[in-house]
Coordinates of C-alpha atoms and ligand atoms in Angstrom, one line a residue:
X25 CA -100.4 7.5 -74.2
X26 CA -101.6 9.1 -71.4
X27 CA -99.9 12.3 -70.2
X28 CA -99.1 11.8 -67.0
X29 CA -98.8 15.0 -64.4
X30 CA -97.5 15.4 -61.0
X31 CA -99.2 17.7 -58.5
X32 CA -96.2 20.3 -56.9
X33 CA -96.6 21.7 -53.6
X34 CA -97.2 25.1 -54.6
X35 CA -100.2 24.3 -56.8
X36 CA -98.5 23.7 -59.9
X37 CA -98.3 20.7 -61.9
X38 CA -95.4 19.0 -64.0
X39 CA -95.0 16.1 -66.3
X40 CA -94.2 13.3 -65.0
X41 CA -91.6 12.5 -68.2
X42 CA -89.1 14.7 -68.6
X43 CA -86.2 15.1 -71.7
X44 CA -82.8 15.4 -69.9
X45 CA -80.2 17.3 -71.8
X46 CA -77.0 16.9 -69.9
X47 CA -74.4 16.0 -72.3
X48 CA -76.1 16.9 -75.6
X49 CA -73.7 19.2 -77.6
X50 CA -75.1 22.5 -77.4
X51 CA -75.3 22.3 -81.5
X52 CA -76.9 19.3 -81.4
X53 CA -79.6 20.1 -78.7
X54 CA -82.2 22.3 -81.1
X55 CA -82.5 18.9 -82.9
X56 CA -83.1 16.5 -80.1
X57 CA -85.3 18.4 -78.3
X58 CA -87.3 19.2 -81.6
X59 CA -88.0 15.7 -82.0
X60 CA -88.8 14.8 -78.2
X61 CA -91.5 17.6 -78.8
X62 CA -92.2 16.0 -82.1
X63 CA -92.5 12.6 -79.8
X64 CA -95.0 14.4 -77.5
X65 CA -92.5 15.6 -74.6
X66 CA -93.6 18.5 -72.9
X67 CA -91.1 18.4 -70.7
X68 CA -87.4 19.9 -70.9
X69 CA -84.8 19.5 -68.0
X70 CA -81.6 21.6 -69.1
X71 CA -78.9 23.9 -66.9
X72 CA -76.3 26.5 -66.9
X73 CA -73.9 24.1 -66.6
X74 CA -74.6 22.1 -69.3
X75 CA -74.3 25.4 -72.3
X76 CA -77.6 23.9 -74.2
X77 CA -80.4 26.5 -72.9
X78 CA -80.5 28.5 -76.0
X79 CA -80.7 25.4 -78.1
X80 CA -83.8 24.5 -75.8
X81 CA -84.9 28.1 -76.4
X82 CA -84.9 27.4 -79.9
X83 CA -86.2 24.4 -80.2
X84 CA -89.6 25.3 -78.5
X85 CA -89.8 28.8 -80.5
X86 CA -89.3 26.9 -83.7
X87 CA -92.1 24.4 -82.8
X88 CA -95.8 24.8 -83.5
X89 CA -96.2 24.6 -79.5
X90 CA -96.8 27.9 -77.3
X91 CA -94.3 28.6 -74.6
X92 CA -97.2 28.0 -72.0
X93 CA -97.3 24.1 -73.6
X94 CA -93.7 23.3 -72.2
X95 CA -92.3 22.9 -69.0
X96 CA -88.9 23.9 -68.8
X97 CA -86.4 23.1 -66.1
X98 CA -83.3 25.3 -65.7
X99 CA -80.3 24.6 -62.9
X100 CA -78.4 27.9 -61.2
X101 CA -74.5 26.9 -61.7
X102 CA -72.1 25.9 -59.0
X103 CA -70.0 29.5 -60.0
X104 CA -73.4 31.8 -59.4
X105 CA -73.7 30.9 -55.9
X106 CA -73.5 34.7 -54.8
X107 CA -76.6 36.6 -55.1
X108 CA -75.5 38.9 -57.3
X109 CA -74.2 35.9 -59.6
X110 CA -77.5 34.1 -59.1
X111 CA -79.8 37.1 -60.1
X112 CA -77.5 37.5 -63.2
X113 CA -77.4 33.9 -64.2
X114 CA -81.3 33.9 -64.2
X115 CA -81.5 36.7 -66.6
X116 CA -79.3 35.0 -68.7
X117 CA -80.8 31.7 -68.8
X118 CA -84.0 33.8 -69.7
X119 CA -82.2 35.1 -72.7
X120 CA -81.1 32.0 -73.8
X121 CA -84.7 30.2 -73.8
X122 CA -86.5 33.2 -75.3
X123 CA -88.3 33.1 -72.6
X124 CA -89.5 35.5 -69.5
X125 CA -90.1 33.1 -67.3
X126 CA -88.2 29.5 -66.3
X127 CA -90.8 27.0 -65.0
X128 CA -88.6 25.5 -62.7
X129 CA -85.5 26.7 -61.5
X130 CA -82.8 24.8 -59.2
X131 CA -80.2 24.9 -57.3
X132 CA -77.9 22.7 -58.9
X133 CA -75.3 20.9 -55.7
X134 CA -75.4 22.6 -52.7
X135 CA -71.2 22.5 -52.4
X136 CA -69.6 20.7 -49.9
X137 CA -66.7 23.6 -49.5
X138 CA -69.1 26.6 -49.5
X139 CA -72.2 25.7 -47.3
X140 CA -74.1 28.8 -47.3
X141 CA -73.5 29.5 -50.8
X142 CA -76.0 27.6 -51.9
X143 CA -78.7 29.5 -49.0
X144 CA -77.8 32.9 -50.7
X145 CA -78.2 31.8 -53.8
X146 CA -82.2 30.2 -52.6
X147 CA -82.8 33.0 -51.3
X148 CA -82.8 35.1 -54.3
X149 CA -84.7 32.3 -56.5
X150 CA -87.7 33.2 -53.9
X151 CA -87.2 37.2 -55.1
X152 CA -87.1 35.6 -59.0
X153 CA -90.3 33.9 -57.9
X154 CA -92.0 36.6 -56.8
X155 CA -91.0 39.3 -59.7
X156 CA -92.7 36.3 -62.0
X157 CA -89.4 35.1 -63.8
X158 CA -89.6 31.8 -62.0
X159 CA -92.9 29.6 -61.7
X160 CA -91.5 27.3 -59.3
X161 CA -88.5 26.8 -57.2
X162 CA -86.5 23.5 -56.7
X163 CA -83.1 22.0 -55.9
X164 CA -81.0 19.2 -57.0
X165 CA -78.7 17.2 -55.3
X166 CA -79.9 17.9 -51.4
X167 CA -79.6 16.0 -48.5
X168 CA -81.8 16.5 -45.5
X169 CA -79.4 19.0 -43.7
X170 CA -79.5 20.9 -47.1
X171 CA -83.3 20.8 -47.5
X172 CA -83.6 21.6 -43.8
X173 CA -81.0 24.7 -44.4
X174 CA -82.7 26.5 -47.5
X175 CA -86.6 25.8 -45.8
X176 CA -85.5 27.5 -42.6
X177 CA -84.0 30.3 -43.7
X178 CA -86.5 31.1 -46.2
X179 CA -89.9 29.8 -45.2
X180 CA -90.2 28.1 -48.6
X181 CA -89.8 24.4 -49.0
X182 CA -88.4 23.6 -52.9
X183 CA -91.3 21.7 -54.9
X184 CA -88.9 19.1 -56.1
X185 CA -85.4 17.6 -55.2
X186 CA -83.5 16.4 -58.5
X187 CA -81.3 13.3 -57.5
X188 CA -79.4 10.4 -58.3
X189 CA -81.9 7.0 -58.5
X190 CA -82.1 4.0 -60.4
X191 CA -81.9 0.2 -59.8
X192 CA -78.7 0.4 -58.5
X193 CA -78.3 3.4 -56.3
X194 CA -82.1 3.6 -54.5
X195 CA -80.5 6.7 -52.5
X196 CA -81.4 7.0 -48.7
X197 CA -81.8 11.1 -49.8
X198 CA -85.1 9.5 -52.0
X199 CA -86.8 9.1 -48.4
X200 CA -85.9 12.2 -46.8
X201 CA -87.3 14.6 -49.8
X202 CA -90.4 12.2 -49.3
X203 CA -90.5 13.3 -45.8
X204 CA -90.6 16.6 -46.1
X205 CA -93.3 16.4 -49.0
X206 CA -91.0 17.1 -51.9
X207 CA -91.4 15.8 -55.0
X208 CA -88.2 13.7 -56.4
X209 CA -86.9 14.0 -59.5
X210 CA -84.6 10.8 -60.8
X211 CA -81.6 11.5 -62.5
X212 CA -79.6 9.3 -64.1
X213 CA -83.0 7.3 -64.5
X214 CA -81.3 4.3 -66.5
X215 CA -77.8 5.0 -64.8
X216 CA -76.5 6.6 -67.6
X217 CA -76.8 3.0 -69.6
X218 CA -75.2 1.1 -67.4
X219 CA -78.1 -0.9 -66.5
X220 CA -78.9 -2.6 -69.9
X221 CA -77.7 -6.2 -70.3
X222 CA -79.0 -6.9 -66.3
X223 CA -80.8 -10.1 -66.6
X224 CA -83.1 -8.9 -63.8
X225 CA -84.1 -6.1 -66.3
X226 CA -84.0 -8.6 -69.2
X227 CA -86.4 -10.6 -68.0
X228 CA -88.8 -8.7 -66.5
X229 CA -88.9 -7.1 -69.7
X230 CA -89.0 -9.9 -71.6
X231 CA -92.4 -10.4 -69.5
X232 CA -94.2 -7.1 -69.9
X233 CA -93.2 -7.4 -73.8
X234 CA -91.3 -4.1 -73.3
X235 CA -87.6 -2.5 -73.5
X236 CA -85.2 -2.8 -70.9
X237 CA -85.2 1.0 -70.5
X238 CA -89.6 1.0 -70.4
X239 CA -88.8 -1.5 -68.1
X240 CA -86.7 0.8 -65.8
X241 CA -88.3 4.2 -66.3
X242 CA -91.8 2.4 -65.5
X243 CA -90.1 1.3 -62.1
X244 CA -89.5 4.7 -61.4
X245 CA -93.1 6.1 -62.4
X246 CA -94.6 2.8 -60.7
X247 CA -92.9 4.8 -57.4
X248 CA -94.2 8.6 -57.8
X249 CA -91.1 9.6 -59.3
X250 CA -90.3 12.0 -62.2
X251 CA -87.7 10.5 -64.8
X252 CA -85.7 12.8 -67.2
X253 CA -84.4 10.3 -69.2
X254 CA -81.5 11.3 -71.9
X255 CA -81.4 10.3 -75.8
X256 CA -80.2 11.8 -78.8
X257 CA -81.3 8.8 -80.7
X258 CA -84.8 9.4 -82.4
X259 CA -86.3 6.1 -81.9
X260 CA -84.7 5.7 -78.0
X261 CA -86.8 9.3 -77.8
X262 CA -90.0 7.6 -78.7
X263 CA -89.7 4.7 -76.7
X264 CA -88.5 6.3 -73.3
X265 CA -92.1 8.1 -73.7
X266 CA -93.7 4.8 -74.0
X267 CA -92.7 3.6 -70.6
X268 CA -95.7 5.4 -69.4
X269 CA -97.9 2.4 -70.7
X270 CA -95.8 -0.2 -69.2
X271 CA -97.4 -1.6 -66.0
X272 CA -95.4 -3.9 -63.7
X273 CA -96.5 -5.8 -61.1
X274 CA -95.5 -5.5 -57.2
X275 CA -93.6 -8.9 -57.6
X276 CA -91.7 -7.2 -60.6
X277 CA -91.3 -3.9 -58.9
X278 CA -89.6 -6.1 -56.0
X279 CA -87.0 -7.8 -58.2
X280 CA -86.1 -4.7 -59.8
X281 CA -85.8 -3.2 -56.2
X282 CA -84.0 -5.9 -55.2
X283 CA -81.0 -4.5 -57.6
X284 CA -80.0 -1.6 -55.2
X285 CA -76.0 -1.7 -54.3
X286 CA -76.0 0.9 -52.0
X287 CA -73.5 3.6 -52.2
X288 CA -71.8 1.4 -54.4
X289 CA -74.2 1.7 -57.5
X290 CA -73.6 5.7 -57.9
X291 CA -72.8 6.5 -61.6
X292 CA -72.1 10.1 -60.0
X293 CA -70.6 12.3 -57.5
X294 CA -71.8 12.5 -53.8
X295 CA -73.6 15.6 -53.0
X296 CA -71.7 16.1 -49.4
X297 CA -67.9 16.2 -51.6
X298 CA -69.1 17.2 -54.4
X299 CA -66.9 21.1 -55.3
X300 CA -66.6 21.1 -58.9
X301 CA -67.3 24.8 -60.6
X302 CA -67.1 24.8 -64.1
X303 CA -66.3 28.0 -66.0
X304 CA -69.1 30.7 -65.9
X305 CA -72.4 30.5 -67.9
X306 CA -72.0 30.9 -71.6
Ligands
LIG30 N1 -79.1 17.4 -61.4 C1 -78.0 16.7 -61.7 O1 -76.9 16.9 -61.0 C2 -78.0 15.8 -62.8 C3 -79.0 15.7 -63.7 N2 -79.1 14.9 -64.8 C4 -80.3 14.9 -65.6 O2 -80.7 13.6 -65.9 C5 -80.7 13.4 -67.3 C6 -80.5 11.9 -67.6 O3 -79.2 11.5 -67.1 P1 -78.1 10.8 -68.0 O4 -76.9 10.6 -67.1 O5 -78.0 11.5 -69.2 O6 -78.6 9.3 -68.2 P2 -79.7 8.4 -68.5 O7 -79.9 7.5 -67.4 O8 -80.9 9.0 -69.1 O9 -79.1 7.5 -69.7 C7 -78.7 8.1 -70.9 C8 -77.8 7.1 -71.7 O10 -78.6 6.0 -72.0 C9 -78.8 5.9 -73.5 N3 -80.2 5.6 -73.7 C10 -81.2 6.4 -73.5 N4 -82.4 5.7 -73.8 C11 -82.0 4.5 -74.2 C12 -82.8 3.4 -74.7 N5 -84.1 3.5 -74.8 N6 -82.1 2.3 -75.1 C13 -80.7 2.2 -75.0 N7 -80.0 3.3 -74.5 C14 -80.6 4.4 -74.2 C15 -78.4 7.2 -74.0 O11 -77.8 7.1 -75.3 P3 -78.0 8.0 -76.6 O12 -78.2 9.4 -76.1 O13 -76.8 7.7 -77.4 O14 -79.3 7.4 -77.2 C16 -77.3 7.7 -73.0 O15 -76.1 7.0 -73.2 C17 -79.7 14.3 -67.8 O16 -79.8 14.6 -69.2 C18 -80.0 15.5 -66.9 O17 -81.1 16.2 -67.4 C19 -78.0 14.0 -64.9 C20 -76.9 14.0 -64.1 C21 -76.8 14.9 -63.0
LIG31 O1 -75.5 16.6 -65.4 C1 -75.5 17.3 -64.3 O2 -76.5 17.9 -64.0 C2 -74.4 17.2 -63.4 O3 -74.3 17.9 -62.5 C3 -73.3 16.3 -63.8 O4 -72.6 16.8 -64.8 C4 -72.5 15.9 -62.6 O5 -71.6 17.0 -62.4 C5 -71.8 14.7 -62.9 O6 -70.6 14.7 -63.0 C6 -72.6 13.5 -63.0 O7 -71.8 12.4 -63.3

């Protein structure tokens, strides 16, 4: 297949596939990410939050790859908000990935009950990027106010915005990253499973002689979109790479668009309630 790249806004590229961690056991993670690098991933999208970095970090030192040949994602945790926290939390993520550098680092929710947290804690990812320990600096889970916040205060607009999209939840936050030239990142690509067994998806499947979920992550690259979709099945590994060969057509892209429920089709929390902080970094 053809690897497929996205250009960032501050002259860096990332692939357009991604392997999401979240929710992979932390012993379990040095073995599915070995075999989406054995599938031809080259892109990892872990976080603090979700106590799997070091079995990333292993995974790609075990591998016959360089560091340089995969792009790793981190996330700053909802507790490491405080610059002091955040600046600590990076070091450690380092440590973890066996790494001195994190390709892309976000801010994981911005925190409905602490709204300059999550400035403070930007703030010092622009002082990670400059000493070199961060490629590229992003957020997750934004809305415009948030975007506007962090690019004021800083100067520095955040590459990518990671965010809740599939068929069901389109997200009106997709349109405002796009306005402010930000790349989005889909999370929750195939709405955590819930989508399979549509017959919307079924059939248009059944038409491009692919998967339901090919079917759905194509959607998503048809639209610009970086996907990160989740598997700790081998052959589910293999074929959520493979959506990058399945074509749809506009009439196809419209049925599947056609599937949004609005606020309604959220597998996940809203960014602007959203105060959960988990216990510190492990
Ligand atoms: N920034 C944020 O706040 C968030 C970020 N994320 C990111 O997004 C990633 C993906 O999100 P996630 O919620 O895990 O959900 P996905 O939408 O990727 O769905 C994953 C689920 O679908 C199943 N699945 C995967 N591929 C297939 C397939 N080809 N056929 C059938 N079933 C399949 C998986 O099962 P199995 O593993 O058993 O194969 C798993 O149950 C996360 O890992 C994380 O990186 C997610 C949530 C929030
Ligand atoms: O996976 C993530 O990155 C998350 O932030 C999620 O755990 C989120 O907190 C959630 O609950 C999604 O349903």
């Amino acid at each position: 297949m053809v690897a497929r790249t996205i250009a960032l806004s501050d002259g860096t590229t990332i692939p357009q596939i991604g392997f999401g961690v979240w929710q992979v056991k932390p012993d379990e993670t040095e073995v599915a990410v070995a075999a989406a690098l054995e599938a031809g991933y080259r892109h990892v999208d872990t976080a603090q939050m979700y106590r799997n970095e070091a079995g990333v970090g292993a995974a790609v030192a075990a591998s016959s790859l360089n560091r340089d040949d995969v792009y790793i994602t981190s996330k700053v945790n909802n507790n490491a908000h405080a610059p002091e926290e955040t600046r600590a939390s990076v070091a450690r993520t380092l440590e973890l990935l066996q790494s001195d550098h994190v390709d892309l680092m976000l801010i994981h929710w911005p925190l409905a009950m602490h709204p300059e947290g999550f400035v403070d804690a930007y703030r010092v990812l622009v002082e990670e990027q400059a000493a070199g320990r961060i490629r590229s600096i992003g957020v997750s889970n934004f809305h415009a106010a948030h975007l506007d916040a962090v690019i004021e205060a800083t100067g520095v607009a955040p590459v990518v915005n990671q965010i809740e999209v599939h068929p069901y939840f389109a997200n009106p936050a997709v349109a405002d990253t796009q306005a402010r030239g930000i790349v989005v990142q889909a999370w929750s690509p195939l709405a955590s499973g819930k989508l399979f067994g549509d017959p919307v998806v079924e059939a248009v499947a059944a038409e491009v002689g692919a998967t339901p979920a090919q079917t759905v992550l194509a959607w998503h690259l048809a639209a610009g979109r970086i996907i990160l979709p989740k598997s700790v099945t081998p052959s589910r590994i293999v074929e959520n790479l493979a959506s990058g060969d399945v074509v749809l057509s506009d009439d196809q892209i419209a049925r599947i668009d056609a599937l949004d429920r609005g606020e309604e089709g959220r597998t996940g929390p809203d960014p602007d309630t959203m105060d959960w902080r988990p216990a510190a970094h492990s």
